[in-house]
Amino acid sequence: MAVFSEEIVHWLEAAEAQAESRFREIDRIVDHNQWKVIEAFQRHQVSDYHFAGSTGYAYNDRGREVLDLVYADVFGAEAALVRPHFASGTHTIATALFGVLRPGDELLYMTGRPYDTLHKVIGTPGDGSGSLQDFGITYKEAALLADGTIDWEAVRAKITDRTKVVGIQRSRGYDWRDSFTVAQIAEMVRQVKEIKSDLIVFVDNCYGEFTEKQEPTEVGADLIAGSLIKNPGGGLAETGGYICGREELVKLASYRLTAPGIGGEVGAMLGTTRGIYQGLFLAPTIVGQAVKGSVLAAALFERAGFQSRPGWQDPRTDLIQAIAFSAPEQLIAFVQGIQRAAAVDGHVVPEAWDMPGYEHPVIMAAGTFIQGGSLELSADAPIRAPYIAYMQGGLTYSHVKFGLLTALQTMKDRNLL
């Protein structure tokens, strides 16, 4: 058994006692979302025959068809496209954007510069990569104000007749800011529609599913997208993504996933259907475990003298816990400590490297059953000032606790506390 210093154990016990009331609030959200998922399964009469695999064209795959209906119901949307054929969250988001945008249209991100992996999707004019701008779709962004809120003056100034899609990134990404709550997204949608009523509001929903009682499509977002190896896959989905929203927009996205005129009518599920259904069933509870772990991380590292965001007492709208360090050595020790606590690849020592799609070397703790599965306990950080680690996930609260203790002990052993 691992041995942790008395000081670190004392910090843990005090942090858990401090966070007890927050844990009860999280449990109530879990109950709401778990019952919502069960009722959607029941409404669409999910049966074991829906779990059967399909091959070839997979016409009339009833399990796939009902899965789309269940997702649409759970997310309060008109339609959904849930497929293992999405390689990542970035692929899913790109499919949605390419589906609804056309040459001459404009995309405006109102929440500042989006996550690093989307930069190549947006691209530059004539870059030859097949990016949005390479196809004549222009791009603008409205930087957030210093306090992390929307700069409405800038948003209004940047919306023109060409603006077709306004993008919202729900999570903080690699920024030291608060993520946006569903209530805040509802207000964004309301104000955007007042400026130009026919705008399509798209939300990158990654890391946010089931952390609150509502999803962005329940408060007016036209289209959302996310990854199945994050929250909604429940730790069981082996790959894939989902797009939910207005029916005509989801159909356009499906034409980009397959081909115009084919859309979601084909696509063999190849044995993934049961895992996607069961993962969705488990997702509210597993997300609750991970959110409790993030609350504990904030409370524990605040006691250890580090700044965290959000704070342990703050409302949660995604899985991500940001912890600020004063030196790269502390950040690296933290990430390596999280890796040491993994059941898978716990013997591996992560090092920073030039990861595809990122603009700075990134160090990543990713001892997961699903490669890149960030509903599982993981942590990553770009090696750049300010030195902020972004921790997320945890299939069990106990694992998150073990990871945090191991990270602190690793830092202590290197005289970095």
Coordinates of N, CA and C in Angstrom, one line a residue, residues 154-380:
A154 N -18.1 43.9 -28.4 CA -17.3 43.3 -29.5 C -18.1 42.4 -30.3
V155 N -18.9 41.6 -29.6 CA -19.8 40.6 -30.3 C -20.7 41.3 -31.3
R156 N -21.4 42.4 -30.8 CA -22.3 43.1 -31.7 C -21.6 43.7 -32.9
A157 N -20.4 44.2 -32.7 CA -19.6 44.9 -33.7 C -19.1 43.9 -34.8
K158 N -18.9 42.6 -34.4 CA -18.4 41.6 -35.3 C -19.4 40.8 -36.1
I159 N -20.7 40.9 -35.6 CA -21.7 40.2 -36.3 C -22.1 41.0 -37.5
T160 N -22.1 40.4 -38.7 CA -22.5 41.0 -40.0 C -23.5 40.2 -40.7
D161 N -23.9 40.6 -41.9 CA -24.8 39.8 -42.7 C -24.2 38.5 -43.1
R162 N -22.9 38.3 -43.1 CA -22.3 37.1 -43.5 C -22.2 36.1 -42.3
T163 N -22.3 36.6 -41.1 CA -22.2 35.7 -40.0 C -23.3 34.7 -39.9
K164 N -23.0 33.4 -39.9 CA -24.0 32.4 -40.0 C -24.1 31.6 -38.7
V165 N -22.9 31.3 -38.1 CA -22.8 30.5 -36.9 C -22.0 31.3 -35.8
V166 N -22.5 31.3 -34.6 CA -21.8 31.8 -33.5 C -21.4 30.6 -32.6
G167 N -20.1 30.5 -32.3 CA -19.6 29.3 -31.6 C -19.4 29.7 -30.1
I168 N -19.7 28.8 -29.2 CA -19.5 28.9 -27.8 C -18.7 27.7 -27.3
Q169 N -17.6 27.9 -26.7 CA -16.9 26.8 -26.0 C -17.3 26.8 -24.6
R170 N -18.0 25.8 -24.1 CA -18.5 25.7 -22.8 C -17.4 25.6 -21.7
S171 N -16.4 24.8 -22.0 CA -15.3 24.6 -21.0 C -14.2 25.6 -21.2
R172 N -13.4 25.7 -20.2 CA -12.3 26.7 -20.1 C -11.2 26.4 -21.1
G173 N -11.1 25.2 -21.6 CA -9.9 24.8 -22.5 C -8.6 25.0 -21.7
Y174 N -7.6 25.6 -22.3 CA -6.4 25.9 -21.6 C -6.3 27.4 -21.2
D175 N -7.4 27.9 -20.6 CA -7.5 29.2 -20.2 C -7.8 29.3 -18.7
W176 N -7.2 30.3 -18.0 CA -7.5 30.5 -16.6 C -8.8 31.3 -16.4
R177 N -9.9 30.7 -16.7 CA -11.2 31.4 -16.6 C -12.2 30.4 -16.1
D178 N -13.4 30.9 -15.8 CA -14.5 30.0 -15.4 C -15.1 29.4 -16.7
S179 N -15.5 28.2 -16.6 CA -16.3 27.6 -17.7 C -17.7 28.3 -17.7
F180 N -18.5 28.1 -18.8 CA -19.8 28.8 -18.9 C -20.9 27.8 -18.4
T181 N -21.7 28.3 -17.5 CA -22.8 27.5 -17.1 C -23.9 27.5 -18.1
V182 N -24.9 26.5 -18.0 CA -26.0 26.4 -18.9 C -26.8 27.7 -18.8
A183 N -27.0 28.3 -17.6 CA -27.7 29.5 -17.5 C -27.1 30.6 -18.2
Q184 N -25.7 30.7 -18.2 CA -25.0 31.7 -18.9 C -25.2 31.5 -20.5
I185 N -25.1 30.2 -20.9 CA -25.3 29.9 -22.3 C -26.7 30.3 -22.8
A186 N -27.7 30.1 -21.9 CA -29.1 30.5 -22.2 C -29.1 32.0 -22.5
E187 N -28.5 32.8 -21.7 CA -28.4 34.2 -21.8 C -27.7 34.6 -23.1
M188 N -26.6 33.9 -23.4 CA -25.9 34.2 -24.7 C -26.8 34.0 -25.9
V189 N -27.5 32.8 -25.8 CA -28.4 32.5 -27.0 C -29.4 33.6 -27.1
R190 N -30.0 34.0 -26.0 CA -31.1 35.1 -26.1 C -30.5 36.4 -26.7
Q191 N -29.4 36.8 -26.2 CA -28.9 38.1 -26.7 C -28.4 38.0 -28.2
V192 N -27.8 36.8 -28.6 CA -27.3 36.7 -29.9 C -28.5 36.7 -30.9
K193 N -29.6 36.0 -30.5 CA -30.8 36.0 -31.4 C -31.5 37.3 -31.5
E194 N -31.3 38.2 -30.5 CA -31.8 39.5 -30.5 C -31.0 40.4 -31.5
I195 N -29.7 40.1 -31.6 CA -28.9 40.8 -32.6 C -29.2 40.4 -34.0
K196 N -29.3 39.1 -34.2 CA -29.6 38.5 -35.6 C -30.3 37.2 -35.4
S197 N -31.6 37.2 -35.7 CA -32.5 36.1 -35.3 C -32.2 34.8 -36.0
D198 N -31.6 34.8 -37.2 CA -31.4 33.6 -37.9 C -30.0 33.0 -37.7
L199 N -29.2 33.5 -36.7 CA -27.9 32.9 -36.4 C -28.1 31.5 -35.8
I200 N -27.1 30.7 -36.2 CA -27.1 29.3 -35.6 C -26.1 29.4 -34.4
V201 N -26.6 29.1 -33.3 CA -25.7 29.0 -32.1 C -25.2 27.6 -31.9
F202 N -23.9 27.4 -32.0 CA -23.3 26.1 -31.8 C -22.5 26.1 -30.5
V203 N -22.7 25.0 -29.7 CA -21.9 24.9 -28.5 C -21.1 23.6 -28.5
D204 N -19.8 23.9 -28.2 CA -18.9 22.8 -28.0 C -19.1 22.3 -26.5
N205 N -19.8 21.2 -26.4 CA -20.3 20.7 -25.1 C -19.3 19.8 -24.4
C206 N -18.1 19.6 -24.9 CA -17.2 18.6 -24.3 C -16.9 19.0 -22.9
Y207 N -16.9 17.9 -22.0 CA -16.6 18.0 -20.6 C -17.8 18.4 -19.8
G208 N -18.9 18.9 -20.4 CA -20.0 19.5 -19.6 C -21.2 18.6 -19.4
E209 N -21.3 17.6 -20.2 CA -22.6 16.8 -20.1 C -22.8 16.2 -18.7
F210 N -24.0 16.4 -18.2 CA -24.5 15.8 -16.9 C -23.9 16.4 -15.7
T211 N -23.1 17.5 -15.9 CA -22.6 18.2 -14.7 C -23.7 19.1 -14.1
E212 N -24.7 19.5 -14.9 CA -25.8 20.3 -14.5 C -27.1 19.5 -14.8
K213 N -28.2 20.1 -14.4 CA -29.5 19.4 -14.7 C -30.0 19.6 -16.1
Q214 N -29.5 20.6 -16.8 CA -29.9 20.9 -18.2 C -28.7 20.9 -19.1
E215 N -29.0 20.7 -20.4 CA -27.9 20.8 -21.4 C -28.2 22.0 -22.3
P216 N -27.2 22.5 -23.0 CA -27.4 23.7 -23.8 C -28.6 23.7 -24.8
T217 N -28.9 22.5 -25.4 CA -30.0 22.4 -26.3 C -31.4 22.5 -25.6
E218 N -31.4 22.4 -24.3 CA -32.6 22.6 -23.6 C -32.9 24.1 -23.3
V219 N -31.9 24.9 -23.6 CA -32.1 26.4 -23.3 C -31.9 27.2 -24.6
G220 N -32.0 26.6 -25.7 CA -32.1 27.3 -27.0 C -30.9 27.2 -27.9
A221 N -29.8 26.5 -27.5 CA -28.7 26.3 -28.5 C -29.2 25.5 -29.7
D222 N -28.8 25.8 -30.9 CA -29.3 25.2 -32.1 C -28.6 23.9 -32.4
L223 N -27.3 23.8 -31.9 CA -26.5 22.6 -32.3 C -25.4 22.4 -31.2
I224 N -25.2 21.2 -30.7 CA -24.1 20.9 -29.8 C -23.4 19.7 -30.3
A225 N -22.2 19.5 -29.8 CA -21.4 18.4 -30.1 C -20.5 18.0 -29.0
G226 N -20.2 16.7 -28.9 CA -19.3 16.2 -27.8 C -18.7 14.9 -28.2
S227 N -17.9 14.4 -27.3 CA -17.1 13.1 -27.5 C -17.7 12.0 -26.6
L228 N -17.8 10.8 -27.1 CA -18.2 9.7 -26.3 C -17.2 9.2 -25.3
I229 N -15.9 9.5 -25.6 CA -14.9 9.1 -24.6 C -14.7 10.2 -23.5
K230 N -15.6 11.1 -23.5 CA -15.7 12.0 -22.4 C -17.0 11.7 -21.6
N231 N -17.7 12.6 -21.1 CA -18.8 12.4 -20.2 C -19.8 11.4 -20.6
P232 N -20.5 11.5 -21.8 CA -21.6 10.7 -22.1 C -21.4 9.3 -22.4
G233 N -20.1 8.9 -22.6 CA -19.7 7.5 -22.9 C -19.6 6.7 -21.6
G234 N -19.7 7.4 -20.4 CA -19.7 6.7 -19.2 C -18.5 5.8 -18.9
G235 N -17.4 6.0 -19.6 CA -16.2 5.1 -19.4 C -16.3 3.8 -20.2
L236 N -17.4 3.5 -20.9 CA -17.6 2.2 -21.6 C -17.5 2.4 -23.1
A237 N -18.0 3.5 -23.6 CA -17.9 3.7 -25.1 C -16.4 3.8 -25.5
E238 N -16.1 3.0 -26.5 CA -14.7 2.9 -26.8 C -14.2 3.9 -27.8
T239 N -15.1 4.6 -28.5 CA -14.8 5.7 -29.4 C -16.1 6.4 -29.7
G240 N -16.1 7.4 -30.5 CA -17.3 8.0 -31.0 C -17.6 9.4 -30.5
G241 N -18.7 10.0 -31.1 CA -19.1 11.3 -30.7 C -20.6 11.5 -31.0
Y242 N -21.1 12.6 -30.6 CA -22.6 12.9 -30.8 C -22.7 14.3 -31.2
I243 N -23.8 14.5 -32.0 CA -24.2 15.9 -32.4 C -25.7 15.9 -32.1
C244 N -26.2 16.9 -31.4 CA -27.6 17.0 -31.2 C -28.1 18.5 -31.5
G245 N -29.4 18.6 -31.8 CA -29.9 19.9 -32.1 C -31.1 19.9 -33.0
R246 N -31.3 21.0 -33.7 CA -32.4 21.1 -34.7 C -32.2 20.1 -35.7
E247 N -33.4 19.5 -36.1 CA -33.4 18.3 -37.0 C -32.6 18.6 -38.4
E248 N -32.9 19.8 -38.9 CA -32.3 20.1 -40.3 C -30.8 20.3 -40.1
L249 N -30.3 20.8 -39.0 CA -28.9 21.0 -38.8 C -28.2 19.7 -38.6
V250 N -28.8 18.8 -37.8 CA -28.2 17.5 -37.5 C -28.1 16.7 -38.9
K251 N -29.1 16.8 -39.7 CA -29.1 16.1 -41.0 C -28.0 16.6 -41.9
L252 N -27.7 18.0 -41.9 CA -26.6 18.5 -42.6 C -25.3 18.0 -42.1
A253 N -25.2 17.9 -40.8 CA -23.9 17.3 -40.2 C -23.7 15.9 -40.6
S254 N -24.8 15.1 -40.7 CA -24.8 13.7 -41.1 C -24.3 13.5 -42.5
Y255 N -24.6 14.5 -43.4 CA -24.1 14.5 -44.8 C -22.6 14.7 -44.8
R256 N -22.0 15.3 -43.9 CA -20.6 15.5 -43.8 C -19.9 14.3 -43.2
L257 N -20.6 13.6 -42.3 CA -20.0 12.4 -41.7 C -19.9 11.3 -42.8
T258 N -21.0 11.1 -43.6 CA -21.0 10.1 -44.6 C -20.9 10.8 -46.0
A259 N -22.1 11.0 -46.6 CA -22.1 11.7 -47.9 C -23.5 12.3 -48.1
P260 N -23.6 13.4 -48.9 CA -24.9 14.0 -49.1 C -25.9 13.0 -49.7
G261 N -27.1 13.0 -49.1 CA -28.1 12.0 -49.6 C -28.1 10.7 -48.8
I262 N -27.0 10.4 -48.1 CA -26.9 9.2 -47.3 C -27.0 9.5 -45.9
G263 N -26.2 10.4 -45.3 CA -26.4 10.8 -44.0 C -26.4 9.7 -42.9
G264 N -27.3 9.8 -42.0 CA -27.3 8.8 -40.9 C -28.1 7.5 -41.2
E265 N -28.4 7.3 -42.5 CA -29.2 6.1 -42.8 C -28.3 4.9 -42.9
V266 N -27.0 5.1 -42.9 CA -26.0 3.9 -43.0 C -25.0 4.1 -41.9
G267 N -24.2 3.1 -41.8 CA -23.1 3.1 -40.8 C -23.1 2.0 -39.9
A268 N -22.3 1.0 -40.2 CA -22.3 -0.2 -39.3 C -21.7 0.1 -37.9
M269 N -22.4 -0.4 -36.9 CA -22.0 -0.1 -35.5 C -20.9 -1.0 -35.0
L270 N -20.7 -2.1 -35.7 CA -19.5 -3.0 -35.5 C -19.3 -3.4 -34.0
G271 N -20.4 -3.7 -33.3 CA -20.3 -4.2 -32.0 C -20.2 -3.1 -30.9
T272 N -20.3 -1.9 -31.3 CA -20.1 -0.8 -30.3 C -21.5 -0.4 -29.6
T273 N -22.6 -0.9 -30.1 CA -23.9 -0.3 -29.7 C -24.1 -0.5 -28.2
R274 N -23.9 -1.8 -27.7 CA -24.2 -2.0 -26.3 C -23.3 -1.1 -25.4
G275 N -22.1 -0.9 -25.7 CA -21.2 -0.1 -24.8 C -21.7 1.4 -24.8
I276 N -22.2 1.9 -26.0 CA -22.7 3.2 -26.1 C -23.9 3.4 -25.2
Y277 N -24.9 2.5 -25.4 CA -26.1 2.5 -24.5 C -25.7 2.4 -23.1
Q278 N -25.0 1.4 -22.7 CA -24.7 1.2 -21.3 C -23.8 2.4 -20.7
G279 N -22.9 2.9 -21.5 CA -22.2 4.1 -21.1 C -23.1 5.3 -20.8
L280 N -24.1 5.5 -21.7 CA -25.0 6.6 -21.4 C -25.8 6.4 -20.1
F281 N -26.2 5.1 -19.9 CA -26.9 4.8 -18.7 C -26.0 5.1 -17.4
L282 N -24.7 4.8 -17.5 CA -23.8 5.0 -16.3 C -23.3 6.5 -16.2
A283 N -23.4 7.2 -17.3 CA -22.7 8.5 -17.4 C -23.1 9.5 -16.3
P284 N -24.4 9.7 -15.9 CA -24.7 10.6 -14.8 C -24.0 10.3 -13.5
T285 N -23.9 9.0 -13.2 CA -23.3 8.6 -11.9 C -21.8 8.7 -12.0
I286 N -21.2 8.3 -13.1 CA -19.7 8.4 -13.3 C -19.3 9.9 -13.3
V287 N -20.0 10.7 -14.0 CA -19.7 12.1 -14.1 C -19.8 12.7 -12.6
G288 N -20.8 12.3 -11.9 CA -20.9 12.7 -10.5 C -19.6 12.4 -9.7
Q289 N -19.1 11.2 -9.9 CA -17.9 10.8 -9.2 C -16.7 11.7 -9.6
A290 N -16.6 12.0 -10.9 CA -15.5 12.8 -11.3 C -15.7 14.2 -10.8
V291 N -16.9 14.8 -10.8 CA -17.1 16.1 -10.3 C -16.7 16.2 -8.8
K292 N -17.1 15.2 -8.0 CA -16.7 15.2 -6.6 C -15.2 15.2 -6.5
G293 N -14.5 14.4 -7.4 CA -13.1 14.4 -7.4 C -12.5 15.8 -7.7
S294 N -13.1 16.5 -8.6 CA -12.6 17.9 -8.9 C -12.8 18.8 -7.7
V295 N -13.9 18.7 -7.0 CA -14.2 19.6 -5.9 C -13.1 19.3 -4.8
L296 N -12.9 18.0 -4.6 CA -11.8 17.6 -3.6 C -10.5 18.1 -4.0
A297 N -10.1 18.1 -5.3 CA -8.9 18.6 -5.8 C -8.7 20.1 -5.4
A298 N -9.8 20.8 -5.7 CA -9.7 22.3 -5.4 C -9.5 22.5 -3.9
A299 N -10.3 21.8 -3.0 CA -10.2 22.0 -1.6 C -8.8 21.6 -1.1
L300 N -8.3 20.4 -1.6 CA -7.1 19.9 -1.1 C -5.9 20.8 -1.5
F301 N -5.8 21.2 -2.8 CA -4.7 22.0 -3.2 C -4.7 23.4 -2.7
E302 N -5.9 23.9 -2.4 CA -6.0 25.2 -1.7 C -5.3 25.1 -0.4
R303 N -5.6 24.0 0.3 CA -4.9 23.8 1.6 C -3.4 23.6 1.5
A304 N -3.0 23.1 0.4 CA -1.5 23.0 0.2 C -0.9 24.2 -0.3
G305 N -1.7 25.3 -0.5 CA -1.1 26.6 -0.8 C -1.2 27.0 -2.3
F306 N -2.0 26.3 -3.1 CA -2.0 26.5 -4.5 C -3.4 27.1 -4.8
Q307 N -3.4 27.9 -5.9 CA -4.7 28.5 -6.4 C -5.4 27.5 -7.3
S308 N -6.7 27.4 -7.1 CA -7.4 26.5 -8.0 C -8.6 27.2 -8.6
R309 N -9.1 26.7 -9.8 CA -10.2 27.3 -10.4 C -11.0 26.3 -11.2
P310 N -12.3 26.1 -10.9 CA -13.1 26.8 -9.9 C -12.7 26.4 -8.4
G311 N -13.0 27.3 -7.5 CA -12.8 27.0 -6.1 C -13.7 25.8 -5.6
W312 N -13.4 25.2 -4.5 CA -14.1 24.0 -4.1 C -15.6 24.3 -3.9
Q313 N -15.9 25.6 -3.5 CA -17.3 25.9 -3.2 C -18.1 26.4 -4.4
D314 N -17.4 26.6 -5.5 CA -18.1 27.2 -6.7 C -19.0 26.2 -7.4
P315 N -20.0 26.6 -8.1 CA -20.8 25.7 -8.9 C -20.0 25.1 -10.0
R316 N -20.3 23.9 -10.5 CA -19.6 23.2 -11.5 C -20.4 23.1 -12.8
T317 N -19.8 23.3 -13.9 CA -20.4 23.1 -15.2 C -19.6 22.2 -16.2
D318 N -18.5 21.7 -15.7 CA -17.7 20.8 -16.4 C -16.8 20.0 -15.5
L319 N -16.0 19.1 -16.0 CA -15.2 18.2 -15.2 C -13.9 18.8 -14.8
I320 N -13.5 19.9 -15.5 CA -12.1 20.3 -15.5 C -11.8 21.1 -14.2
Q321 N -10.7 20.8 -13.6 CA -10.1 21.5 -12.4 C -8.8 22.0 -12.8
A322 N -8.7 23.3 -12.8 CA -7.4 24.0 -13.1 C -6.7 24.3 -11.8
I323 N -5.4 24.0 -11.7 CA -4.5 24.2 -10.6 C -3.3 25.0 -11.0
A324 N -3.0 26.1 -10.4 CA -1.9 27.0 -10.9 C -0.7 26.7 -10.0
F325 N 0.5 26.5 -10.7 CA 1.7 26.3 -10.0 C 2.7 27.4 -10.3
S326 N 3.7 27.6 -9.5 CA 4.6 28.7 -9.7 C 5.8 28.4 -10.5
A327 N 6.0 27.1 -10.8 CA 7.2 26.7 -11.6 C 6.9 25.5 -12.4
P328 N 7.5 25.3 -13.6 CA 7.2 24.1 -14.4 C 7.5 22.8 -13.7
E329 N 8.5 22.8 -12.8 CA 8.8 21.6 -12.1 C 7.7 21.1 -11.2
Q330 N 6.9 22.0 -10.6 CA 5.8 21.6 -9.8 C 4.7 21.0 -10.7
L331 N 4.4 21.7 -11.8 CA 3.4 21.2 -12.8 C 3.8 19.8 -13.3
I332 N 5.0 19.6 -13.7 CA 5.4 18.3 -14.2 C 5.3 17.2 -13.1
A333 N 5.7 17.5 -11.9 CA 5.6 16.6 -10.8 C 4.1 16.2 -10.5
F334 N 3.2 17.2 -10.6 CA 1.8 16.9 -10.4 C 1.3 15.9 -11.4
V335 N 1.6 16.2 -12.7 CA 1.1 15.4 -13.8 C 1.7 14.0 -13.7
Q336 N 3.0 13.9 -13.4 CA 3.6 12.6 -13.2 C 3.0 11.8 -12.0
G337 N 2.7 12.5 -11.0 CA 2.0 11.9 -9.8 C 0.7 11.3 -10.1
I338 N -0.1 12.1 -10.9 CA -1.4 11.5 -11.4 C -1.2 10.2 -12.2
Q339 N -0.2 10.2 -13.0 CA 0.1 9.0 -13.8 C 0.5 7.9 -12.9
R340 N 1.3 8.1 -11.9 CA 1.7 7.1 -11.0 C 0.5 6.4 -10.3
A341 N -0.6 7.1 -10.2 CA -1.8 6.5 -9.5 C -2.7 5.7 -10.4
A342 N -2.3 5.6 -11.7 CA -3.2 5.0 -12.7 C -3.1 3.4 -12.5
A343 N -4.2 2.8 -12.8 CA -4.2 1.3 -12.8 C -3.6 0.8 -14.1
V344 N -3.7 1.6 -15.2 CA -3.1 1.3 -16.5 C -1.9 2.2 -16.7
D345 N -0.8 1.6 -17.1 CA 0.4 2.4 -17.3 C 0.9 3.2 -16.2
G346 N 0.6 2.7 -15.0 CA 1.1 3.5 -13.8 C 2.6 3.5 -13.7
H347 N 3.3 2.6 -14.4 CA 4.8 2.6 -14.4 C 5.4 3.6 -15.4
V348 N 4.6 4.2 -16.2 CA 5.1 5.1 -17.3 C 5.3 6.5 -16.7
V349 N 6.4 7.1 -17.1 CA 6.6 8.5 -16.6 C 6.4 9.4 -17.8
P350 N 5.3 10.2 -17.8 CA 5.0 11.1 -18.9 C 6.0 12.2 -19.0
E351 N 6.3 12.6 -20.2 CA 7.2 13.8 -20.5 C 6.5 14.7 -21.5
A352 N 6.9 15.9 -21.5 CA 6.3 16.9 -22.4 C 6.8 16.6 -23.9
W353 N 5.8 16.7 -24.8 CA 6.2 16.4 -26.2 C 5.3 17.3 -27.1
D354 N 5.7 17.4 -28.4 CA 4.9 18.2 -29.4 C 3.8 17.4 -29.9
M355 N 2.6 17.4 -29.2 CA 1.5 16.6 -29.5 C 0.7 17.2 -30.7
P356 N 0.3 16.4 -31.7 CA -0.4 16.9 -32.9 C -1.6 17.7 -32.5
G357 N -1.7 18.9 -33.1 CA -2.9 19.8 -32.9 C -2.7 20.8 -31.8
Y358 N -1.5 20.7 -31.1 CA -1.3 21.7 -30.0 C -0.1 22.6 -30.4
E359 N -0.1 23.8 -29.8 CA 0.9 24.8 -30.2 C 2.1 24.9 -29.3
H360 N 2.0 24.2 -28.2 CA 3.2 24.2 -27.2 C 3.4 22.7 -26.8
P361 N 4.6 22.3 -26.4 CA 4.8 21.0 -25.8 C 3.7 20.8 -24.7
V362 N 3.2 19.6 -24.7 CA 2.1 19.2 -23.7 C 2.6 18.0 -22.9
I363 N 2.4 18.0 -21.6 CA 2.6 16.8 -20.8 C 1.2 16.3 -20.4
M364 N 1.1 15.0 -20.5 CA -0.3 14.4 -20.3 C -0.2 13.1 -19.4
A365 N -0.9 13.1 -18.4 CA -1.1 11.9 -17.6 C -2.4 11.2 -18.1
A366 N -2.2 10.0 -18.7 CA -3.3 9.4 -19.4 C -3.3 7.9 -19.2
G367 N -3.3 7.4 -18.0 CA -3.3 6.0 -17.7 C -4.8 5.5 -17.7
T368 N -5.3 5.3 -18.9 CA -6.7 5.0 -19.1 C -7.0 3.7 -19.8
F369 N -8.2 3.2 -19.6 CA -8.6 2.0 -20.3 C -9.0 2.3 -21.7
I370 N -9.5 3.5 -21.9 CA -9.8 4.0 -23.3 C -8.8 5.1 -23.6
Q371 N -8.0 4.9 -24.7 CA -7.0 5.8 -25.0 C -7.5 7.2 -25.2
G372 N -7.1 8.2 -24.4 CA -7.6 9.5 -24.4 C -8.9 9.7 -23.8
G373 N -9.4 8.7 -23.0 CA -10.7 8.8 -22.4 C -10.6 9.8 -21.2
S374 N -11.0 11.0 -21.4 CA -10.9 12.0 -20.3 C -12.1 12.0 -19.3
L375 N -13.0 11.1 -19.4 CA -13.8 10.8 -18.2 C -13.1 10.0 -17.2
E376 N -12.0 9.4 -17.6 CA -11.1 8.7 -16.7 C -10.1 9.7 -16.1
L377 N -9.6 9.4 -14.9 CA -8.7 10.3 -14.3 C -7.5 10.6 -15.2
S378 N -7.3 11.9 -15.5 CA -6.2 12.3 -16.4 C -5.9 13.7 -16.1
A379 N -4.7 14.2 -16.6 CA -4.3 15.5 -16.4 C -3.4 15.9 -17.5
D380 N -3.5 17.2 -17.9 CA -2.6 17.6 -19.0 C -2.3 19.1 -18.8

